[in-house]
mmCIF file of C-alpha atoms in Angstrom:
data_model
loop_
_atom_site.group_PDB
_atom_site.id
_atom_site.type_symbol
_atom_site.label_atom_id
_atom_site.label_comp_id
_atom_site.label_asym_id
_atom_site.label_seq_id
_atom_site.Cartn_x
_atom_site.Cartn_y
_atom_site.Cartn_z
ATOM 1 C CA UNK A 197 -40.687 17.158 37.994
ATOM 2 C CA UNK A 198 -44.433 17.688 39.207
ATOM 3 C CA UNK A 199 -46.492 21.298 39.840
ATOM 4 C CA UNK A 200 -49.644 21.440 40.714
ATOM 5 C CA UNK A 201 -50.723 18.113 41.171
ATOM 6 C CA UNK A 202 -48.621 17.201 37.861
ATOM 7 C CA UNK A 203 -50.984 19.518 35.799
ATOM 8 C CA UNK A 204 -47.262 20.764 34.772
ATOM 9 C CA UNK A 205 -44.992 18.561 34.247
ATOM 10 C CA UNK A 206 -41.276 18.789 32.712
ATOM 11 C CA UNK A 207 -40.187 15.932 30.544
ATOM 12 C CA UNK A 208 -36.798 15.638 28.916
ATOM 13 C CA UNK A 209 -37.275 14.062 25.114
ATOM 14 C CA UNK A 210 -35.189 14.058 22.391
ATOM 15 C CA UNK A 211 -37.387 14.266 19.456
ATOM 16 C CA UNK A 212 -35.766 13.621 15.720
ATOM 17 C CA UNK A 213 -37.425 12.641 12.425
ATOM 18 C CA UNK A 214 -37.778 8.784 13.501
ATOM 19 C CA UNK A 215 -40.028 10.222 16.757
ATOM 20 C CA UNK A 216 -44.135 9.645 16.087
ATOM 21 C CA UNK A 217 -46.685 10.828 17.498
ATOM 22 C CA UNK A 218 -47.560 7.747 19.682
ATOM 23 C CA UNK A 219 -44.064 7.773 20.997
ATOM 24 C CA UNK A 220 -44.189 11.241 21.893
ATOM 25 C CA UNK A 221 -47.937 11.244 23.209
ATOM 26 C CA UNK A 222 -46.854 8.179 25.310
ATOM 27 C CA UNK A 223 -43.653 10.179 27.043
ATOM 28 C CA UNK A 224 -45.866 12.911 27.587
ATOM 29 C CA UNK A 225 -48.798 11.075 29.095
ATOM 30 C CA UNK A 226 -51.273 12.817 26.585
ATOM 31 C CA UNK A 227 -52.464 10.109 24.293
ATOM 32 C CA UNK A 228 -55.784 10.135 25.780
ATOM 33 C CA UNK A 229 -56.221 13.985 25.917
ATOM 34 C CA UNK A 230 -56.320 16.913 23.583
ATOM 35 C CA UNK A 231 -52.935 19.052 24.097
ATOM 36 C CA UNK A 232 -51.274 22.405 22.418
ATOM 37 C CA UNK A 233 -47.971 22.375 20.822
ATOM 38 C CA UNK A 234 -46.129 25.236 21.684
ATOM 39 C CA UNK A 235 -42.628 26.540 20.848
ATOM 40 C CA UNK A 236 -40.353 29.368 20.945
ATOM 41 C CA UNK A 237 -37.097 28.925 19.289
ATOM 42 C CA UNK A 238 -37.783 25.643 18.282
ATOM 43 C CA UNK A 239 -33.804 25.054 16.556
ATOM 44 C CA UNK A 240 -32.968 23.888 12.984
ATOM 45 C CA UNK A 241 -35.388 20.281 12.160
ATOM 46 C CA UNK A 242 -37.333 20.488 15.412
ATOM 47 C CA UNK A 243 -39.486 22.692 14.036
ATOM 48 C CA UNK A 244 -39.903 20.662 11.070
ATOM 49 C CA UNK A 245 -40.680 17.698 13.325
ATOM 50 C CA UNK A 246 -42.985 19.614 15.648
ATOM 51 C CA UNK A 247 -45.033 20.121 12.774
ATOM 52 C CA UNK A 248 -45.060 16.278 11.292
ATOM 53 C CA UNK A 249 -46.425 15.709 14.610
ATOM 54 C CA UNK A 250 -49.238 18.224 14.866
ATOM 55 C CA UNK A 251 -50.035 16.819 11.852
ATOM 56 C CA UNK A 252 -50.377 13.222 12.290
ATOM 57 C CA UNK A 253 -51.667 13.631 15.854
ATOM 58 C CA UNK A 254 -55.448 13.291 16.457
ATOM 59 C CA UNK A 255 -54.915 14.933 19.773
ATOM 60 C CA UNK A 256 -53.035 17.904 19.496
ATOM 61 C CA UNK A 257 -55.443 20.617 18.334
ATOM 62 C CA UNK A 258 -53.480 23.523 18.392
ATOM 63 C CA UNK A 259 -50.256 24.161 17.124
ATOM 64 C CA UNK A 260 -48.018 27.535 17.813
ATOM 65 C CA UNK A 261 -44.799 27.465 16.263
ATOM 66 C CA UNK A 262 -41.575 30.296 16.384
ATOM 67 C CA UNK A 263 -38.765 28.917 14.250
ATOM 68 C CA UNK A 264 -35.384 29.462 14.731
ATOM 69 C CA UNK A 265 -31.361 28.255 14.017
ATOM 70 C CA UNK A 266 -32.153 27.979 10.308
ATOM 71 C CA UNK A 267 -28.714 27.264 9.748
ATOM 72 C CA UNK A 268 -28.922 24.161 11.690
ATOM 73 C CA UNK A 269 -31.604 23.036 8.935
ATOM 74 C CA UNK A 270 -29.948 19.774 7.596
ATOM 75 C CA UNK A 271 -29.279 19.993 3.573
ATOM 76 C CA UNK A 272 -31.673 17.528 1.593
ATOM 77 C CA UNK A 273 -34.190 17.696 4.389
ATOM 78 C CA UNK A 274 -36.321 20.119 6.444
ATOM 79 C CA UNK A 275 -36.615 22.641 2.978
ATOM 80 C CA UNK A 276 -39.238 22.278 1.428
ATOM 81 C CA UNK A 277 -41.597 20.831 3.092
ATOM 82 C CA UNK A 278 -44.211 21.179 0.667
ATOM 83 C CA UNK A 279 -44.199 21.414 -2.965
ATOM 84 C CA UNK A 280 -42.370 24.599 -2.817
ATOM 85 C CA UNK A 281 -40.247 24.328 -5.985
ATOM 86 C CA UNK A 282 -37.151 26.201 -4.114
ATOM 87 C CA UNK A 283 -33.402 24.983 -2.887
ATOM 88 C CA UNK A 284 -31.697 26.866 -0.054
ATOM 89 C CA UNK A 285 -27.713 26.145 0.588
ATOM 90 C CA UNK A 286 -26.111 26.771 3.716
ATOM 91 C CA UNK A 287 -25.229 30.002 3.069
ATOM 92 C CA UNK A 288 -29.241 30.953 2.486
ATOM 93 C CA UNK A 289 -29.925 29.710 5.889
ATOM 94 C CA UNK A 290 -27.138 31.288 7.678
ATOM 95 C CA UNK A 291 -28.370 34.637 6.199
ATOM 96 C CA UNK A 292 -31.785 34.156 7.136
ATOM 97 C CA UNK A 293 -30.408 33.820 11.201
ATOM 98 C CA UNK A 294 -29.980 37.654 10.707
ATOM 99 C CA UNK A 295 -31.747 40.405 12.180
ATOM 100 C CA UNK A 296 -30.494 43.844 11.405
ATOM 101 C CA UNK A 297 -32.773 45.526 12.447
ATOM 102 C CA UNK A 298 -31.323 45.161 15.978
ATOM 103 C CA UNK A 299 -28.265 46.385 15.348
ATOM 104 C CA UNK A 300 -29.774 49.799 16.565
ATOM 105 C CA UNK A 301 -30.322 48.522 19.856
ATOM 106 C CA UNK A 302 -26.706 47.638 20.388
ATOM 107 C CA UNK A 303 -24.601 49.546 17.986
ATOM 108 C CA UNK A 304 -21.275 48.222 19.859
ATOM 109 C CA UNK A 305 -21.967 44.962 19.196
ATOM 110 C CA UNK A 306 -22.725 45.410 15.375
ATOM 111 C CA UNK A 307 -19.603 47.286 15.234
ATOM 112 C CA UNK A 308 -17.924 44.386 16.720
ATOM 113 C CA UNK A 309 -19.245 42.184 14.438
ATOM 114 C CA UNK A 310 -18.262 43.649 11.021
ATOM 115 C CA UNK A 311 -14.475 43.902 12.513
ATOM 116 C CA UNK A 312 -15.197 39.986 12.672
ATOM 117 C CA UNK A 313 -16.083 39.862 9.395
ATOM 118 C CA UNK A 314 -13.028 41.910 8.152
ATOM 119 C CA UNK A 315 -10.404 40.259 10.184
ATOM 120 C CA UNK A 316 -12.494 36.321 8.903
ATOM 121 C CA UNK A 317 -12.405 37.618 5.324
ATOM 122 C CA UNK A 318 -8.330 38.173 5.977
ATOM 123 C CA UNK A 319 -7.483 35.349 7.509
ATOM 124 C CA UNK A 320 -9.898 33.375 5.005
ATOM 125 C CA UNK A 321 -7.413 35.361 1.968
ATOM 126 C CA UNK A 322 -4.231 33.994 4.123
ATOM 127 C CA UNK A 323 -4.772 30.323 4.521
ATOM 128 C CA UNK A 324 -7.214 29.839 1.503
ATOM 129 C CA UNK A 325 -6.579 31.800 -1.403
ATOM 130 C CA UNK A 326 -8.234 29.766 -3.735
ATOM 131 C CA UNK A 327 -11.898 31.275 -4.253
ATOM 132 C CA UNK A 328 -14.211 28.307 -2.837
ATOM 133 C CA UNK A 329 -12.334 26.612 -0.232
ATOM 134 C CA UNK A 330 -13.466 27.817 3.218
ATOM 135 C CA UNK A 331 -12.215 26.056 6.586
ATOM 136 C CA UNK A 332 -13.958 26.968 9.900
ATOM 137 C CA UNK A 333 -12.546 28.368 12.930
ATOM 138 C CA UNK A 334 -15.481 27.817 15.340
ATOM 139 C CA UNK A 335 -16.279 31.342 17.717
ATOM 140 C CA UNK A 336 -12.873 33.535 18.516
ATOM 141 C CA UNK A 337 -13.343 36.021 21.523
ATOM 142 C CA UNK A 338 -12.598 39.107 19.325
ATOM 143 C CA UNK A 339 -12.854 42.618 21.095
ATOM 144 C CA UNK A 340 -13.321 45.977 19.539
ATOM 145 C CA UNK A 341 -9.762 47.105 20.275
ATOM 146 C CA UNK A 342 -8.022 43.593 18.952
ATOM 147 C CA UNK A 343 -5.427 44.403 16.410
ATOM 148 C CA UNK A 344 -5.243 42.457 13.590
ATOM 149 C CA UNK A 345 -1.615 40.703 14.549
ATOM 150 C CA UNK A 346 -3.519 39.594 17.850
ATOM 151 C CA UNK A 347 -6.359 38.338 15.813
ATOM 152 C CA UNK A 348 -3.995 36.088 13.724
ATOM 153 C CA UNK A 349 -2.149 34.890 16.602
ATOM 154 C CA UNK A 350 -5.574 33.627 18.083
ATOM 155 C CA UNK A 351 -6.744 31.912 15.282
ATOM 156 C CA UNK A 352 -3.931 30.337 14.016
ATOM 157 C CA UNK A 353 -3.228 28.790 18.248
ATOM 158 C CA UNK A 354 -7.222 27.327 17.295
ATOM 159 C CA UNK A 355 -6.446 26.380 14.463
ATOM 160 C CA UNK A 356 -3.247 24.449 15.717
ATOM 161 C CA UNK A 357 -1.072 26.291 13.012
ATOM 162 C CA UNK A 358 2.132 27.194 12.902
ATOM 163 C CA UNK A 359 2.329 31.385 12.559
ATOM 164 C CA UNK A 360 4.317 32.552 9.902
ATOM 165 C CA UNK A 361 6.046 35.791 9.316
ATOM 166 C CA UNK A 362 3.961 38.662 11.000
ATOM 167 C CA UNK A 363 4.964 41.708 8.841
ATOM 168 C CA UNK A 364 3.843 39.318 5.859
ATOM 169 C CA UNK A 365 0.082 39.087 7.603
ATOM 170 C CA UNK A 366 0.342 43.197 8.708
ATOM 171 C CA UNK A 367 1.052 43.754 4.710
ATOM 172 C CA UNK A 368 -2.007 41.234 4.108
ATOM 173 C CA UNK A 369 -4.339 43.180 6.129
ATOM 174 C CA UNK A 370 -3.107 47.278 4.569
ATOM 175 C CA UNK A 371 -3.772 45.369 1.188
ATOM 176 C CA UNK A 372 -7.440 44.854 1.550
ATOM 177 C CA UNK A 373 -8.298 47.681 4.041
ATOM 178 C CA UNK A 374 -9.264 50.116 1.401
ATOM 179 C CA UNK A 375 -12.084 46.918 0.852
ATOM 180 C CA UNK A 376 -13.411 46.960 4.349
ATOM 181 C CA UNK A 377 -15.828 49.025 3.617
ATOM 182 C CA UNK A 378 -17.348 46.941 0.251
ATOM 183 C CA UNK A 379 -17.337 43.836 2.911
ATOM 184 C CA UNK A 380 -19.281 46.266 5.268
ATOM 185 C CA UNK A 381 -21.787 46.829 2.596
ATOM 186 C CA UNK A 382 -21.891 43.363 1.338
ATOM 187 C CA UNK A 383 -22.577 42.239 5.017
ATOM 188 C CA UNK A 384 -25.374 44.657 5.628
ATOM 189 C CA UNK A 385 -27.125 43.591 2.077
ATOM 190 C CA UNK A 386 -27.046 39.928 2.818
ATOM 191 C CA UNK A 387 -28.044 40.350 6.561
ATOM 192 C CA UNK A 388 -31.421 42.253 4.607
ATOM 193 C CA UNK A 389 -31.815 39.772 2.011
ATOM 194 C CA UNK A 390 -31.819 37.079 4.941
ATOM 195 C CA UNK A 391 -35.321 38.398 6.212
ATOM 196 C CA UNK A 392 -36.857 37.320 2.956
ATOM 197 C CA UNK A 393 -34.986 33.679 2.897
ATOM 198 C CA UNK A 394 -36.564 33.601 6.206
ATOM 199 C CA UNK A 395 -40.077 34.316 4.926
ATOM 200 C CA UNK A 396 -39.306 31.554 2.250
ATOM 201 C CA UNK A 397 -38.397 28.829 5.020
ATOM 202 C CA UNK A 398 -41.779 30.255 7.156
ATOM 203 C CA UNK A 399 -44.194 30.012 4.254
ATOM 204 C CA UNK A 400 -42.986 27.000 2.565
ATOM 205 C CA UNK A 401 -43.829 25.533 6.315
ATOM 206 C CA UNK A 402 -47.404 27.241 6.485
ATOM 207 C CA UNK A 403 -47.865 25.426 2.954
ATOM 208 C CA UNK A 404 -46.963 22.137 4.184
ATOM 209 C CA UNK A 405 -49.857 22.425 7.266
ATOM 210 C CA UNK A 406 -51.954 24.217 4.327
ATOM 211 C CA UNK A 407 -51.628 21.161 1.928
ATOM 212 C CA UNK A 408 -51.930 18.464 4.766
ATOM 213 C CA UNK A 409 -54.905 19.889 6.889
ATOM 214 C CA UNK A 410 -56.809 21.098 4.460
ATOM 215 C CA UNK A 411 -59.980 21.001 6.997
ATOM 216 C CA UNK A 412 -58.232 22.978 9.643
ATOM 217 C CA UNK A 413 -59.756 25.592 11.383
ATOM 218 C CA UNK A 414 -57.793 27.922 10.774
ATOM 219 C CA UNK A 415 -53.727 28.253 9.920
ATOM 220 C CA UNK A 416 -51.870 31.096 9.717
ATOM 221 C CA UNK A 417 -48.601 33.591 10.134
ATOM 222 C CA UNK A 418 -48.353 35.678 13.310
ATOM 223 C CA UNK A 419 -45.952 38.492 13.647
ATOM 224 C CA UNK A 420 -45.940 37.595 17.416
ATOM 225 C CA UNK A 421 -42.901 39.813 18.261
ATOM 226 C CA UNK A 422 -41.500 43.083 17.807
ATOM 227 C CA UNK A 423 -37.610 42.411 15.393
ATOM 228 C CA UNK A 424 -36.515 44.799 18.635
ATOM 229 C CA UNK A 425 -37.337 42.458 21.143
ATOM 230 C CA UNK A 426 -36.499 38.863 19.738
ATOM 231 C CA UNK A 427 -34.597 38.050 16.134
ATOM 232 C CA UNK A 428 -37.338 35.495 15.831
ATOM 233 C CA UNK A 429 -40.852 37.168 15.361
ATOM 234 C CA UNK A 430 -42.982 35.331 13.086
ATOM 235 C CA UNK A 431 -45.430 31.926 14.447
ATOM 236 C CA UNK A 432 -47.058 29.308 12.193
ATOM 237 C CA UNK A 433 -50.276 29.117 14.448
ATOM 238 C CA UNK A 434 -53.367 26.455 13.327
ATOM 239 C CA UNK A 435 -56.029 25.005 14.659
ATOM 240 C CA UNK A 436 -57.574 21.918 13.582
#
């Protein structure tokens, strides 16, 4: 689709770790021109890919890069990208999606989402008892009001399980409720903690320009946006 006499153009690309810059300069129609890479939100390895490309392209000069979906971050890959000596597990990059600092702009919802967690942490107790094994019960439409019987019914119809005696579950639940409020606390450290894993993921990227352009302009990290206004704030921004 054409604007302007095709001075904006939108071009549908999947771009993965096997994409160069050539094949991506030739879809775009730029190999002959100096561009910008831009992104907001850029999910999980694209951002990893975005900046291979900036790097190995003699035509894109300017790079400006907002991460996001670190859990989608593929293990063995995409961490480091430079010589950072540092692992990250799925549970690090999940953590680093958080942003608690805007909670405050919609307490409802963070109340919502630490009855998640207690009711998960149940049902987790109830099918898996032994301390490791974790199954996955994709996104439940919990409300605020949802008992925990309705909660169990829910999840075990998505899980395709067969539901067992309900007083047994009820009994489940009044065992651990004096412990909702450790989980609470738990939650709210780890959702804190995330902000620095995220720092680790958004440096260890600035190093990996750093080490390959070492005769770039300039590279650097941007608080672009307010934590209030997007969960996503910080851009890897260079020019070469």
């Amino acid at each position: 689709r054409t604007v302007n006499n095709d001075r904006f153009r939108i071009v549908p690309m999947s771009v993965d770790h096997d994409t160069t810059c050539e094949m991506l300069e030739k879809e775009l129609k730029c190999d002959t021109k100096l561009y910008t890479m831009v992104s907001l939100h850029a999910c999980g390895c694209l951002s990893d890919n975005m900046l291979r490309l900036f790097v190995q392209s003699e035509h894109a000069k300017i790079l400006v890069n907002v991460g996001c979906c670190y859990n989608l971050i593929p293990d063995g890959a995409g961490f480091p990208l430079s010589s950072f000596d540092c692992q990250l597990n799925p549970y690090h990059k999940m953590a680093a999606c958080q942003a608690p600092l805007r909670w405050k702009l919609d307490p409802e919802e963070a109340k919502l989402n630490e009855l998640k967690n207690y009711y998960r942490a149940i049902l987790q107790t109830i099918l898996k008892p032994d301390k490791g094994s974790v199954f996955k019960t994709g996104k439940l439409k919990v409300t605020i009001d949802m008992s925990f019987s309705d909660y169990i019914h829910m999840a075990f119809t998505k899980l395709k399980l067969l539901e067992g005696d309900a007083d047994l579950y009820a009994q489940v639940e009044e065992k651990f409720r004096h412990r909702r409020i450790e989980l609470a606390t738990f939650s709210c450290m780890k959702a804190f903690l995330g902000q620095v894993i995220e720092s680790l993921i958004v440096y260890d990227r600035y190093l990996y320009l750093h080490d390959r352009l070492p005769f770039a302009e300039s590279i650097s990290i941007v608080p672009l946006f307010s934590l209030l206004h997007s969960p996503r704030r910080f851009a890897i921004v260079a020019v070469k």
